[in-house]
mmCIF file of C-alpha atoms in Angstrom:
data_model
loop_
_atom_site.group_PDB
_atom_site.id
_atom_site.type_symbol
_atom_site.label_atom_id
_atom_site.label_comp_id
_atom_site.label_asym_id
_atom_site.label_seq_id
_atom_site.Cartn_x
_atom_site.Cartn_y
_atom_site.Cartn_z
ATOM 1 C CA UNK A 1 11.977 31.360 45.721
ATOM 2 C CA UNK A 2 11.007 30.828 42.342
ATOM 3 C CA UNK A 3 7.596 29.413 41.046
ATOM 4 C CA UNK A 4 7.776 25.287 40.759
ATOM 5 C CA UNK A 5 7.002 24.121 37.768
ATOM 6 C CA UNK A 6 3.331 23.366 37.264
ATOM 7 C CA UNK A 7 3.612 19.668 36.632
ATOM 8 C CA UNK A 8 5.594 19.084 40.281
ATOM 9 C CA UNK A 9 2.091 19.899 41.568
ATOM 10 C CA UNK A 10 0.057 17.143 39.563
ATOM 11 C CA UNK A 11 0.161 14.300 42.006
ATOM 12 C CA UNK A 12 -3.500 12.917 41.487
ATOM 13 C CA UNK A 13 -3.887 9.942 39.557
ATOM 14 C CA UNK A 14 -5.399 10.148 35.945
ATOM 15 C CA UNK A 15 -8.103 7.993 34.994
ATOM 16 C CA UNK A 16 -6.642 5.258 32.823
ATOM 17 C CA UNK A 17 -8.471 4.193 29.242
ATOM 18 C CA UNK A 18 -7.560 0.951 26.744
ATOM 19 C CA UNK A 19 -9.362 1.724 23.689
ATOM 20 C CA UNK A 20 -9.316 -0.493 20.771
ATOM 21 C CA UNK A 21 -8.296 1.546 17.818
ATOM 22 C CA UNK A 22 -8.392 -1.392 15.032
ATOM 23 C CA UNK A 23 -8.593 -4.907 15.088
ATOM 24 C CA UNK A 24 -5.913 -6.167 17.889
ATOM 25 C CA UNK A 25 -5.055 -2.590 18.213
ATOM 26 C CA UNK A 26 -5.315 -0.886 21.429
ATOM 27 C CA UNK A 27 -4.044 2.394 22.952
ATOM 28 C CA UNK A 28 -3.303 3.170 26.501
ATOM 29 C CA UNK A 29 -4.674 6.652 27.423
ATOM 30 C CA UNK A 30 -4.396 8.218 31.098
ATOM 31 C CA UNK A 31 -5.849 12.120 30.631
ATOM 32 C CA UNK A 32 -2.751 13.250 28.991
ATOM 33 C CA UNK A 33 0.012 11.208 30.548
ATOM 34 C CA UNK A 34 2.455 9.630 27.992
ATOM 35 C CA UNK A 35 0.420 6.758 26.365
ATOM 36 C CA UNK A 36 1.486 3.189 25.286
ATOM 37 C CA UNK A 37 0.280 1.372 21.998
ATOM 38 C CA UNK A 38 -0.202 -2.134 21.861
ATOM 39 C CA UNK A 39 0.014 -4.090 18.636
ATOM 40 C CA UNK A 40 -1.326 -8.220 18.856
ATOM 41 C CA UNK A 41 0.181 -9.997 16.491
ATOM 42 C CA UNK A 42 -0.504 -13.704 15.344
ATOM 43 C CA UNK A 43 1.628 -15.334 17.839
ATOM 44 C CA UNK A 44 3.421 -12.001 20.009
ATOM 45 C CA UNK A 45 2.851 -8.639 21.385
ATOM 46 C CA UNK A 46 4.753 -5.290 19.945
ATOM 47 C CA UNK A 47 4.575 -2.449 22.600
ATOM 48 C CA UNK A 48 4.990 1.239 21.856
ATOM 49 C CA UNK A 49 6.508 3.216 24.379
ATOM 50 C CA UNK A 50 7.186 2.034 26.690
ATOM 51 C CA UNK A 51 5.851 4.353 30.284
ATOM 52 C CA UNK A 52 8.670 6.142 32.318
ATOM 53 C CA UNK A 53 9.175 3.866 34.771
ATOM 54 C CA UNK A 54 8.123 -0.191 35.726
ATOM 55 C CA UNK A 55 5.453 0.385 37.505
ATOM 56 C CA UNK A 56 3.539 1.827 35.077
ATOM 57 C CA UNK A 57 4.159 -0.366 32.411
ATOM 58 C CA UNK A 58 3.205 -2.859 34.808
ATOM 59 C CA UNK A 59 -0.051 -1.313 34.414
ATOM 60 C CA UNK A 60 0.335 -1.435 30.289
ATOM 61 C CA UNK A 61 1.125 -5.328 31.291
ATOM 62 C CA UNK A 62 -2.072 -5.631 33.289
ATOM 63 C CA UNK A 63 -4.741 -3.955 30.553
ATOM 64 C CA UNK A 64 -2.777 -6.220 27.763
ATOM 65 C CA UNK A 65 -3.217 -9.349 29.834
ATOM 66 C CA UNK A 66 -6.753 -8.471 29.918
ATOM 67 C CA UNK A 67 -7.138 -8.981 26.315
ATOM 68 C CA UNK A 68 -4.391 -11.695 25.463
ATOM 69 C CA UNK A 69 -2.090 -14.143 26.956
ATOM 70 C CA UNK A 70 0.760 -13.889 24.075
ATOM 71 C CA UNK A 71 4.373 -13.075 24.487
ATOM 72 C CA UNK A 72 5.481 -9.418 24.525
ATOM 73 C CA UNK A 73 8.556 -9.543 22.252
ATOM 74 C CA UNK A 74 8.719 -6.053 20.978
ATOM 75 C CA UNK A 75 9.118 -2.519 22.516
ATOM 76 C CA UNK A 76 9.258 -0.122 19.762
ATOM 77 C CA UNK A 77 10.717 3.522 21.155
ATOM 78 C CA UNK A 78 9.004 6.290 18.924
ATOM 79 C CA UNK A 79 11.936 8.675 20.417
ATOM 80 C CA UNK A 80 14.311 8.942 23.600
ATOM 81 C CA UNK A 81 12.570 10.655 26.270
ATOM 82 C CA UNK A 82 12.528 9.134 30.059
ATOM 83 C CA UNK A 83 9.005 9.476 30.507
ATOM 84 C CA UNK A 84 8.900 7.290 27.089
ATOM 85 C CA UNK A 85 11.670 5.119 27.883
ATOM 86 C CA UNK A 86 12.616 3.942 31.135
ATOM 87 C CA UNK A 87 9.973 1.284 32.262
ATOM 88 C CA UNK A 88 11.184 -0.778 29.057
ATOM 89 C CA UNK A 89 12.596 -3.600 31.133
ATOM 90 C CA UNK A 90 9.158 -4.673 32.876
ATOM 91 C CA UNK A 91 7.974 -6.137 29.575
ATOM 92 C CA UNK A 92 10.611 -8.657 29.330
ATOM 93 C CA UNK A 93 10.957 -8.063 25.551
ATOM 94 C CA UNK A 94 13.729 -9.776 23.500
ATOM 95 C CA UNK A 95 13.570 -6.691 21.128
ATOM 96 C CA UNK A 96 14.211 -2.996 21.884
ATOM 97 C CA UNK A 97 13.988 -0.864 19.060
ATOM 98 C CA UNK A 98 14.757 2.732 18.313
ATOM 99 C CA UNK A 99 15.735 4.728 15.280
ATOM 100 C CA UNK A 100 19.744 5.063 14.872
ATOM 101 C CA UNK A 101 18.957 8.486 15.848
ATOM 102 C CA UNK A 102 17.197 8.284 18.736
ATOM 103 C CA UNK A 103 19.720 5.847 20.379
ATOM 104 C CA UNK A 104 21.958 8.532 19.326
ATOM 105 C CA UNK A 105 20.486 11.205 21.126
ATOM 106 C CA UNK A 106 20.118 8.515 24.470
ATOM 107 C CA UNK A 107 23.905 8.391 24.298
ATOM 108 C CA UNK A 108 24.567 12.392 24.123
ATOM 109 C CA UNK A 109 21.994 13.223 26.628
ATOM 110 C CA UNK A 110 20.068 10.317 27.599
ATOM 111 C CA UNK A 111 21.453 10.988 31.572
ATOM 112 C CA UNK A 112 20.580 14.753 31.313
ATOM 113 C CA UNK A 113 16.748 14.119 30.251
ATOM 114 C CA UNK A 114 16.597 11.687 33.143
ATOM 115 C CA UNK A 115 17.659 13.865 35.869
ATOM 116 C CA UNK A 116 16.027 16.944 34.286
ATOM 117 C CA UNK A 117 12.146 14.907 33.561
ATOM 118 C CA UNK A 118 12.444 13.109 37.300
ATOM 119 C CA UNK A 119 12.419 16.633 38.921
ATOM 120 C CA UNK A 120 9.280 18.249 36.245
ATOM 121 C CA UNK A 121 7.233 14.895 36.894
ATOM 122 C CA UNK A 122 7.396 13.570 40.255
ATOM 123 C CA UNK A 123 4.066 11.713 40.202
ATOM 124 C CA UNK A 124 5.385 9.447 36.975
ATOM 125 C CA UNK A 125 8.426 8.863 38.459
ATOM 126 C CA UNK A 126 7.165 6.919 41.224
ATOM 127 C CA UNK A 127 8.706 3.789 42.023
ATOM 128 C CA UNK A 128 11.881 4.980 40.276
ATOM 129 C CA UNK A 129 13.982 2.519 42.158
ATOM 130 C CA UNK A 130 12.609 -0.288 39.805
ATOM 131 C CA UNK A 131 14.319 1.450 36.464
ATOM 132 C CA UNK A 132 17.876 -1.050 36.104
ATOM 133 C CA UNK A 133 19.346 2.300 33.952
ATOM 134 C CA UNK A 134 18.987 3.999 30.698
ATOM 135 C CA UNK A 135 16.731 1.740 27.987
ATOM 136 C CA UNK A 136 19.383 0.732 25.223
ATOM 137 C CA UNK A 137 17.781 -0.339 22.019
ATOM 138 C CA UNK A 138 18.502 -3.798 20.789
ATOM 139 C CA UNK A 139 18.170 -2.783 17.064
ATOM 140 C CA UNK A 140 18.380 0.416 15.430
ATOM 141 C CA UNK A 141 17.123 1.514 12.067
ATOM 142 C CA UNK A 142 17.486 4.735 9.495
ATOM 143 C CA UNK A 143 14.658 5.495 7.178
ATOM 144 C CA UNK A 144 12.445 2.377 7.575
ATOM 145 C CA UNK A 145 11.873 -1.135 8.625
ATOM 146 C CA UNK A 146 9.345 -3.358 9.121
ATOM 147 C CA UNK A 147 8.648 -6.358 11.692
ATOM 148 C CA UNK A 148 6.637 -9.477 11.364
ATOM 149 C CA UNK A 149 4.392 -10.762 14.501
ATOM 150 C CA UNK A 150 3.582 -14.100 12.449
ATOM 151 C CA UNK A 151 2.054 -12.547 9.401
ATOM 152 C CA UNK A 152 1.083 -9.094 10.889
ATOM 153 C CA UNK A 153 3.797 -6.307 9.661
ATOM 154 C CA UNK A 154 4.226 -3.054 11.508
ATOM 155 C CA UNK A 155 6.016 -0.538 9.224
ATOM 156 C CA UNK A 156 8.442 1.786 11.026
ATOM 157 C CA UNK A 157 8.985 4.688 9.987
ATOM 158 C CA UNK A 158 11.157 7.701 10.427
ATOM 159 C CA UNK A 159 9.335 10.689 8.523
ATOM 160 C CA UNK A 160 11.214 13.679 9.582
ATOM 161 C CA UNK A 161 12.067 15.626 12.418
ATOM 162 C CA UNK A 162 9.105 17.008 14.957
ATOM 163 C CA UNK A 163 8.909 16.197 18.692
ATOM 164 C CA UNK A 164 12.272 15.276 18.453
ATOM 165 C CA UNK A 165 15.377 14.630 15.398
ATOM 166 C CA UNK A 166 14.539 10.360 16.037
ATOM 167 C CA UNK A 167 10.887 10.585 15.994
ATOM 168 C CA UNK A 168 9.701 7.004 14.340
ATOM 169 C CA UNK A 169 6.211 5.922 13.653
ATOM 170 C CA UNK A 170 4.266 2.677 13.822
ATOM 171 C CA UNK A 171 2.455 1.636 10.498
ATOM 172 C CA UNK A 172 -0.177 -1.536 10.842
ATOM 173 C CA UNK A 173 -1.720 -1.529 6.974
ATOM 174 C CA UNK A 174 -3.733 -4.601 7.703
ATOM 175 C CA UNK A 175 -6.268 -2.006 9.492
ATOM 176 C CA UNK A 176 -4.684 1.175 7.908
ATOM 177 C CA UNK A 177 -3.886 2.642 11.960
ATOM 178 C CA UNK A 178 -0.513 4.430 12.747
ATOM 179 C CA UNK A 179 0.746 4.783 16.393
ATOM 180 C CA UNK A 180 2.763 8.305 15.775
ATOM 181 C CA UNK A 181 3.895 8.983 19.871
ATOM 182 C CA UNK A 182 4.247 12.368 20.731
ATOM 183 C CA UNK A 183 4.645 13.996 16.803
ATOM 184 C CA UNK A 184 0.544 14.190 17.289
ATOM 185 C CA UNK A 185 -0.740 15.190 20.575
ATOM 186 C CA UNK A 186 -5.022 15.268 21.146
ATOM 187 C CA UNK A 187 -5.974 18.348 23.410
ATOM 188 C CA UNK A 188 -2.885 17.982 25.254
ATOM 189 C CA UNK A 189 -0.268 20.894 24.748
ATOM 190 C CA UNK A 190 3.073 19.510 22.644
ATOM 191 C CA UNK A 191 6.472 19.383 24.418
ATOM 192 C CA UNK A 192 8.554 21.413 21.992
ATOM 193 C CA UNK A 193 11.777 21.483 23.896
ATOM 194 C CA UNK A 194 13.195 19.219 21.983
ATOM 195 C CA UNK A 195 11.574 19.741 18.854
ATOM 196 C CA UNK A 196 12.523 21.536 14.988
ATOM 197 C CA UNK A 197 9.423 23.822 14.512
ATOM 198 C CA UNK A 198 10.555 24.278 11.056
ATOM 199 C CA UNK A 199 10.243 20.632 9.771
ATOM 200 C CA UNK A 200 7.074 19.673 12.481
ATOM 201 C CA UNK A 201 4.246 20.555 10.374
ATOM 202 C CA UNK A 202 5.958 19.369 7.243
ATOM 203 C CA UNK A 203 6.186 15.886 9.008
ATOM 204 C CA UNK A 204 2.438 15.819 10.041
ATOM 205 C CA UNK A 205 1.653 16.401 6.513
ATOM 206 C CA UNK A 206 3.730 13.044 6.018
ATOM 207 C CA UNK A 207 1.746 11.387 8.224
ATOM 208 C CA UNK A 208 -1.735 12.885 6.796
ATOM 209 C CA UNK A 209 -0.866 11.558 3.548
ATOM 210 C CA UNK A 210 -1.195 8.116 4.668
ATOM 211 C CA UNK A 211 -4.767 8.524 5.067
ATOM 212 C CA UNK A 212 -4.678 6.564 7.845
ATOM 213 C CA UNK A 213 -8.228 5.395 9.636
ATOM 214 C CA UNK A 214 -7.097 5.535 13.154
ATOM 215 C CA UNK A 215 -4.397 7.254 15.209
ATOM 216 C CA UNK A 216 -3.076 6.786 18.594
ATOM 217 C CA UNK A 217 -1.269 10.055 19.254
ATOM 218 C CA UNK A 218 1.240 10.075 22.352
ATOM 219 C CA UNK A 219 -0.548 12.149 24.858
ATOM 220 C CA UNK A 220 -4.623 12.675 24.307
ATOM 221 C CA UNK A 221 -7.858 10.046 23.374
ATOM 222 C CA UNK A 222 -7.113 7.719 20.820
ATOM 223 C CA UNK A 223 -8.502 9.284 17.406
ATOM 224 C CA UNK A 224 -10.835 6.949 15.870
ATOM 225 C CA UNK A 225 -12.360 7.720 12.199
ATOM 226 C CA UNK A 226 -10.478 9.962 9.656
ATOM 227 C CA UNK A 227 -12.345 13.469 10.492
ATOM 228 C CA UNK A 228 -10.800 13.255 14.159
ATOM 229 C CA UNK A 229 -7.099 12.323 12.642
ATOM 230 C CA UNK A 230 -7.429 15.435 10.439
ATOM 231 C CA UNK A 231 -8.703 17.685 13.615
ATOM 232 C CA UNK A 232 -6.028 16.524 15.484
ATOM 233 C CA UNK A 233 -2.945 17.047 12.481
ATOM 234 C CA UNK A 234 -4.608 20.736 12.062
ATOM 235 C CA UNK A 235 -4.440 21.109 15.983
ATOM 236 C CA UNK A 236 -1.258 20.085 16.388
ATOM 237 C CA UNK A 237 0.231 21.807 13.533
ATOM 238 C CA UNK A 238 -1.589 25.266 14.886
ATOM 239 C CA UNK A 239 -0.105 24.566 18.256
ATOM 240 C CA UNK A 240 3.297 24.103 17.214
ATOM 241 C CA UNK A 241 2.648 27.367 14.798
ATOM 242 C CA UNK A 242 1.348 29.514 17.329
ATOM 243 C CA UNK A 243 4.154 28.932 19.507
ATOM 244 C CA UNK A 244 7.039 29.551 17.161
ATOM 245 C CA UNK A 245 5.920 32.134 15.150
ATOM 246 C CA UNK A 246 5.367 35.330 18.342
ATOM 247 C CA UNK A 247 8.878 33.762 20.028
ATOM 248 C CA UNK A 248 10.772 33.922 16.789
ATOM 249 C CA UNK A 249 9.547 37.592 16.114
ATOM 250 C CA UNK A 250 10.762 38.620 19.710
ATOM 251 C CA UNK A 251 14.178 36.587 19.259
ATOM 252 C CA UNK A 252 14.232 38.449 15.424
ATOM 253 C CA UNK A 253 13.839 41.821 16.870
ATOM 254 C CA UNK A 254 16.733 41.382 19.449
ATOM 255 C CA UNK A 255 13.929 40.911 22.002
ATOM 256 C CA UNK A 256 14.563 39.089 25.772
ATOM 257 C CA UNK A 257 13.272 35.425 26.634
ATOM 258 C CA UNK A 258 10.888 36.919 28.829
ATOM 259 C CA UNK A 259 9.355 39.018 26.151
ATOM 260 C CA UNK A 260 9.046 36.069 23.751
ATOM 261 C CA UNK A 261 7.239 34.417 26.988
ATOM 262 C CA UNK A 262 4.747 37.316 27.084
ATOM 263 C CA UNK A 263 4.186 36.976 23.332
ATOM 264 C CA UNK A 264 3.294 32.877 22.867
ATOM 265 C CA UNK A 265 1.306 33.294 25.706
ATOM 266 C CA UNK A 266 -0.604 36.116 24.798
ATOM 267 C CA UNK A 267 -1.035 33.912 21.475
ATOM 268 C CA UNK A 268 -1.846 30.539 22.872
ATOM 269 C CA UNK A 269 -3.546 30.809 26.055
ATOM 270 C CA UNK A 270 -7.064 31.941 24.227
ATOM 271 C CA UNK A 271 -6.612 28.905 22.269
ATOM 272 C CA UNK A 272 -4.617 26.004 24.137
ATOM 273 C CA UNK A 273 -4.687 27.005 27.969
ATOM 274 C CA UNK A 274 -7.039 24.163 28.799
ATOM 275 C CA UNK A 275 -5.080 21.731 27.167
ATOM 276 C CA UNK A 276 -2.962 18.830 29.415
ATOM 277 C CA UNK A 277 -0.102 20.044 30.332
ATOM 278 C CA UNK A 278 0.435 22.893 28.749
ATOM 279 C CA UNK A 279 1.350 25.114 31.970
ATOM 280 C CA UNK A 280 4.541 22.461 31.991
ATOM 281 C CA UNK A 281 5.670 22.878 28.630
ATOM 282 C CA UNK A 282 5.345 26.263 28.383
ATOM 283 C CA UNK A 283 8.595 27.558 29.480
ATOM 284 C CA UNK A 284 10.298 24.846 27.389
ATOM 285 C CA UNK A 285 8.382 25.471 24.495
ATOM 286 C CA UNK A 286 9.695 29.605 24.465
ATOM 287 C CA UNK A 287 13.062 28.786 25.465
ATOM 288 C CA UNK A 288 13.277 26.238 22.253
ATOM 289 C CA UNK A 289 11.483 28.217 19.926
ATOM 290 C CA UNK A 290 13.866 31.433 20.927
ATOM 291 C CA UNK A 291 16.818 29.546 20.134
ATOM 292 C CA UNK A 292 15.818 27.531 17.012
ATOM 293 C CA UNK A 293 15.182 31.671 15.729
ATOM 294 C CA UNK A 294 18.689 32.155 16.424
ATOM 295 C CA UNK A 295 19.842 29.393 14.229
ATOM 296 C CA UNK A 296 20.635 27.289 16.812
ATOM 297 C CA UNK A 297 19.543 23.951 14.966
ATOM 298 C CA UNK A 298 20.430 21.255 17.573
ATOM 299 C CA UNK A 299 18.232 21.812 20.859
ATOM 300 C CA UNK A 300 20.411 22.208 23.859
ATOM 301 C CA UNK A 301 20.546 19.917 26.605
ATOM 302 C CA UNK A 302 18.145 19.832 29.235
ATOM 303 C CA UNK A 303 19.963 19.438 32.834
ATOM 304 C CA UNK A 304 18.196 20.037 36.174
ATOM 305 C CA UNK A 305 20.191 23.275 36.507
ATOM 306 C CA UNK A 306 19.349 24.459 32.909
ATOM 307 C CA UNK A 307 15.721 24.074 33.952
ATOM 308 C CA UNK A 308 15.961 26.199 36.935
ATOM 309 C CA UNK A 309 17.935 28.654 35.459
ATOM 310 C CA UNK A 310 15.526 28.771 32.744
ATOM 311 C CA UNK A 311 12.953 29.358 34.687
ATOM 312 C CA UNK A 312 14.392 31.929 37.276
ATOM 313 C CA UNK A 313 15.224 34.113 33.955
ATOM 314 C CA UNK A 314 10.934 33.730 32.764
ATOM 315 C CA UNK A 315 9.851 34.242 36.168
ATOM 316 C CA UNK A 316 12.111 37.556 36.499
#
């Protein structure tokens, strides 16, 4: 029998965090576990991401109670992913939005990234029961939009394609933070299965532009002050780097997956092997990387099969 994948062993509970990033700002941090942003406006609440399933945003609910007793009204979907998506309906929002792209991408494969995260994460998709079906935005935007809580305004943002082809950021200029989901990661490996190495680290220069004082990235410790923001857009673009560049050499060369494999981790282990869940996106990470060498500009579909076929061919 093949080797499970490593994240189907990670069953302990992480050690949750709710660290104010600006004024009103806070981000919801559990050791590398998707994170939520929360945004307090004048007289509402804007959440960002929204947890994979109920139950944990319950526990988004809970910290954000905590600090205020306003109305959520807005969950703001930096991308499609179930581990991103699916607990959207605990927080009773009258607004769902996404970028026209990502609700795109939920309707050609928003089913298939279901099935195929619930079997890689078994410990976040506890309490799956609760999730009423796929999260469908209630408004959808290209390029840019922005949203008033009272006075506050949250810029959205879509600044090219990196984690995934919808990726959308969260703006708040009043205290110059961004909220950037899973484009920026913090000492937690990047999930690249999805992803366009080619146009990732030209978006985190987007983002590095705006100078921004305070970032809360999607997986990793909320990155206070700008010297941490700038670590963190270096790391990230050096992760996503060193994983393309020995798989696309391999795939070049008429090389096999498993050889590409051998390569990125002979590459990123010295640098990245302690990192959050970088065992679990390993595989993913080649097996995208390979094909966006090949010219294959769309990634394919993740199904449950695909991922144990996948992994069968990298395990020999």
């Amino acid at each position: 029998m093949a080797k499970a994948f490593a994240s189907t062993g990670d069953m302990e509970d992480k050690k949750i965090s709710f660290t104010e990033v600006g004024r009103d700002l806070y981000a919801f941090t559990a050791e590398g576990d998707p994170n939520t942003g929360v945004i307090i406006g004048d007289d509402s609440v804007m959440i960002i991401d929204a947890q994979a399933t109920p139950r944990l945003a319950n526990m988004v609910v809970e910290k954000v109670r905590s600090v205020t007793d306003k109305p959520i009204s807005h969950v703001v979907l930096t991308h499609y992913h179930a581990v991103r998506v699916l607990g959207a309906s605990a927080y009773g929002a009258s607004q769902v939005i996404m970028s026209e792209k990502a609700r795109s991408m939920v309707a050609e494969r928003g089913k298939e990234d279901w099935d195929s995260e619930f079997g890689r994460f078994p410990r976040l998709f506890e309490g799956h029961e609760s999730i009423p079906g796929l999260t469908w935005p209630t408004t959808t935007f290209d390029g840019r939009m922005s949203v008033y809580l009272g006075k506050r305004r949250v810029d959205l943002m879509h600044l090219g394609r990196a984690h995934t082809a919808g990726d959308i950021v969260a703006y708040v200029g009043d205290e110059n933070v961004m909220f950037t989901g899973d484009i920026v990661e913090y000492k937690s490996a990047c999930y690249c299965g999805d992803g366009h190495f080619h146009d990732w680290p030209e978006t985190l220069e987007a983002i590095r532009s705006w100078d921004v004082d305070a970032i809360a990235p999607g997986r990793g410790d909320a990155l206070v002050g700008k010297e941490l923001v700038n670590a963190a857009l270096d790391n990230t673009s050096d992760f996503v780097r060193s994983t393309y560049l020995p798989a696309a050499k391999v795939a070049l060369r008429g090389g096999t997956l498993k050889e590409a494999w051998d390569a990125v981790r002979a590459e990123c282990d010295p640098k990245f092997g302690d990192y959050a869940i970088y065992e679990h996106c390993l595989p993913f990470n080649v097996a995208r990387a390979f094909d966006e060498a090949m010219d294959i500009d769309t990634p394919r579909i993740w199904t449950a099969q695909r991922d144990i076929d996948m992994w069968e061919q990298l395990q020999g």
